[in-house]
C-alpha cells in the first residue's frame, strides 16, 4: 500500500501503537524543508511538529521533532529548547533497503527509521505523568495513505 502513496500523505505507527506519525503537504515551492509531519502521542493531547530537510556532503535527510516552539522569529536557543529530537531519518522499502527519506512528492516508504528517538523522548519535557509514558521504537510502520 505504501507504493501507491506519496510521502506527503503517508501515516505511520510505532509497534506499541502509542505514536502516530502523519506527513502533510508543505504546499510551498520556496520551503527549505522536503517534508513536514506531526507526531501524535496517542492517549494524550500531545502533538509534536516535525520537518525533514535535505543536507549535503554527503546527501542525507535531516529531521527535527519539536514541541511548542515559538512562532515567528526564534533564536537558536529558543529552537534548541523546544527540539525533542534531531538526526538523520531514513526510509525503508518493502525489500528492507535503507535510503534517505523521499521528498513529499516521492513514493512513501514502507517504514521510517528515526535512530534514537525513543531515548530522546524519555529525556524530554514531554515525558512523565500525564504525558508520554511509552518510548517509541525507532522504526515506524506504514499504516495508511491519508487523502
GROMACS .gro file of C-alpha atoms in nm:
model
  147
    1UNK     CA    1   0.000   0.000   0.000
    2UNK     CA    2   0.290   0.241   0.064
    3UNK     CA    3   0.390   0.207  -0.302
    4UNK     CA    4   0.063   0.372  -0.406
    5UNK     CA    5   0.102   0.667  -0.166
    6UNK     CA    6   0.303   0.989  -0.183
    7UNK     CA    7   0.527   1.058   0.117
    8UNK     CA    8   0.328   1.379   0.184
    9UNK     CA    9   0.017   1.169   0.261
   10UNK     CA   10   0.173   0.875   0.445
   11UNK     CA   11   0.075   0.782   0.802
   12UNK     CA   12   0.288   0.557   1.024
   13UNK     CA   13   0.259   0.399   1.369
   14UNK     CA   14   0.505   0.253   1.617
   15UNK     CA   15   0.500  -0.115   1.716
   16UNK     CA   16   0.330  -0.041   2.050
   17UNK     CA   17   0.052   0.172   1.899
   18UNK     CA   18   0.150   0.468   2.119
   19UNK     CA   19   0.254   0.712   1.843
   20UNK     CA   20   0.120   0.818   1.505
   21UNK     CA   21   0.345   0.993   1.253
   22UNK     CA   22   0.144   1.183   0.988
   23UNK     CA   23   0.303   1.357   0.692
   24UNK     CA   24   0.126   1.660   0.545
   25UNK     CA   25   0.199   1.858   0.228
   26UNK     CA   26   0.412   2.170   0.268
   27UNK     CA   27   0.245   2.341  -0.029
   28UNK     CA   28   0.528   2.585  -0.090
   29UNK     CA   29   0.790   2.559  -0.360
   30UNK     CA   30   1.007   2.802  -0.160
   31UNK     CA   31   1.018   2.588   0.156
   32UNK     CA   32   1.361   2.473   0.275
   33UNK     CA   33   1.208   2.152   0.411
   34UNK     CA   34   1.142   1.848   0.194
   35UNK     CA   35   0.871   1.708   0.426
   36UNK     CA   36   0.650   1.822   0.712
   37UNK     CA   37   0.491   1.590   0.968
   38UNK     CA   38   0.327   1.569   1.309
   39UNK     CA   39   0.378   1.308   1.576
   40UNK     CA   40   0.070   1.243   1.788
   41UNK     CA   41   0.132   1.080   2.125
   42UNK     CA   42  -0.180   0.866   2.135
   43UNK     CA   43  -0.394   0.866   2.451
   44UNK     CA   44  -0.257   1.215   2.535
   45UNK     CA   45  -0.322   1.565   2.396
   46UNK     CA   46   0.045   1.593   2.288
   47UNK     CA   47   0.120   1.670   1.923
   48UNK     CA   48   0.478   1.733   1.809
   49UNK     CA   49   0.579   1.914   1.491
   50UNK     CA   50   0.847   1.790   1.257
   51UNK     CA   51   1.035   1.877   0.942
   52UNK     CA   52   1.275   1.694   0.715
   53UNK     CA   53   1.542   1.896   0.536
   54UNK     CA   54   1.795   1.775   0.283
   55UNK     CA   55   2.159   1.812   0.384
   56UNK     CA   56   2.465   1.790   0.163
   57UNK     CA   57   2.807   1.629   0.159
   58UNK     CA   58   2.701   1.356   0.194
   59UNK     CA   59   2.335   1.386   0.094
   60UNK     CA   60   2.116   1.290   0.390
   61UNK     CA   61   1.765   1.357   0.518
   62UNK     CA   62   1.790   1.553   0.843
   63UNK     CA   63   1.479   1.564   1.062
   64UNK     CA   64   1.374   1.766   1.365
   65UNK     CA   65   1.090   1.687   1.607
   66UNK     CA   66   0.979   1.987   1.814
   67UNK     CA   67   0.726   2.070   2.085
   68UNK     CA   68   0.575   2.412   2.145
   69UNK     CA   69   0.832   2.611   1.950
   70UNK     CA   70   0.771   2.987   1.935
   71UNK     CA   71   0.608   3.129   1.624
   72UNK     CA   72   0.786   3.389   1.413
   73UNK     CA   73   1.146   3.490   1.479
   74UNK     CA   74   1.310   3.243   1.713
   75UNK     CA   75   1.667   3.236   1.834
   76UNK     CA   76   1.890   2.932   1.817
   77UNK     CA   77   1.845   2.895   2.193
   78UNK     CA   78   1.465   2.902   2.152
   79UNK     CA   79   1.480   2.627   1.890
   80UNK     CA   80   1.722   2.419   2.094
   81UNK     CA   81   1.491   2.439   2.396
   82UNK     CA   82   1.186   2.314   2.204
   83UNK     CA   83   1.362   2.046   1.997
   84UNK     CA   84   1.283   1.697   2.124
   85UNK     CA   85   1.494   1.504   1.871
   86UNK     CA   86   1.701   1.574   1.564
   87UNK     CA   87   1.905   1.347   1.343
   88UNK     CA   88   1.910   1.154   1.021
   89UNK     CA   89   1.582   0.997   0.913
   90UNK     CA   90   1.564   0.707   0.670
   91UNK     CA   91   1.301   0.537   0.459
   92UNK     CA   92   1.295   0.158   0.434
   93UNK     CA   93   1.136  -0.010   0.133
   94UNK     CA   94   0.947  -0.341   0.114
   95UNK     CA   95   1.277  -0.527   0.050
   96UNK     CA   96   1.434  -0.380   0.364
   97UNK     CA   97   1.663  -0.140   0.178
   98UNK     CA   98   1.752   0.168   0.380
   99UNK     CA   99   1.777   0.505   0.199
  100UNK     CA  100   1.722   0.876   0.250
  101UNK     CA  101   1.359   0.967   0.302
  102UNK     CA  102   1.197   1.071  -0.026
  103UNK     CA  103   1.071   1.429  -0.070
  104UNK     CA  104   0.698   1.482  -0.025
  105UNK     CA  105   0.614   1.408  -0.391
  106UNK     CA  106   0.809   1.080  -0.381
  107UNK     CA  107   0.680   0.732  -0.309
  108UNK     CA  108   0.604   0.669   0.059
  109UNK     CA  109   0.844   0.448   0.250
  110UNK     CA  110   0.718   0.118   0.391
  111UNK     CA  111   0.892   0.200   0.718
  112UNK     CA  112   1.058   0.509   0.865
  113UNK     CA  113   1.370   0.492   1.084
  114UNK     CA  114   1.431   0.766   1.344
  115UNK     CA  115   1.752   0.647   1.516
  116UNK     CA  116   1.741   0.715   1.890
  117UNK     CA  117   1.403   0.888   1.904
  118UNK     CA  118   1.278   0.672   2.193
  119UNK     CA  119   1.557   0.766   2.436
  120UNK     CA  120   1.531   1.131   2.326
  121UNK     CA  121   1.160   1.137   2.412
  122UNK     CA  122   1.227   0.976   2.752
  123UNK     CA  123   1.477   1.255   2.826
  124UNK     CA  124   1.247   1.537   2.706
  125UNK     CA  125   0.984   1.768   2.851
  126UNK     CA  126   0.701   1.557   2.704
  127UNK     CA  127   0.789   1.255   2.922
  128UNK     CA  128   0.622   1.186   3.255
  129UNK     CA  129   0.295   1.151   3.438
  130UNK     CA  130   0.002   1.265   3.221
  131UNK     CA  131   0.236   1.291   2.922
  132UNK     CA  132   0.419   1.036   2.710
  133UNK     CA  133   0.474   0.713   2.903
  134UNK     CA  134   0.584   0.476   2.624
  135UNK     CA  135   0.905   0.546   2.433
  136UNK     CA  136   0.861   0.466   2.065
  137UNK     CA  137   1.070   0.213   1.884
  138UNK     CA  138   1.300   0.373   1.625
  139UNK     CA  139   1.111   0.211   1.334
  140UNK     CA  140   0.757   0.317   1.243
  141UNK     CA  141   0.544   0.110   1.003
  142UNK     CA  142   0.327   0.240   0.720
  143UNK     CA  143  -0.035   0.245   0.837
  144UNK     CA  144  -0.234   0.422   0.566
  145UNK     CA  145  -0.241   0.685   0.299
  146UNK     CA  146  -0.435   0.996   0.404
  147UNK     CA  147  -0.629   1.181   0.139
   0.00000   0.00000   0.00000
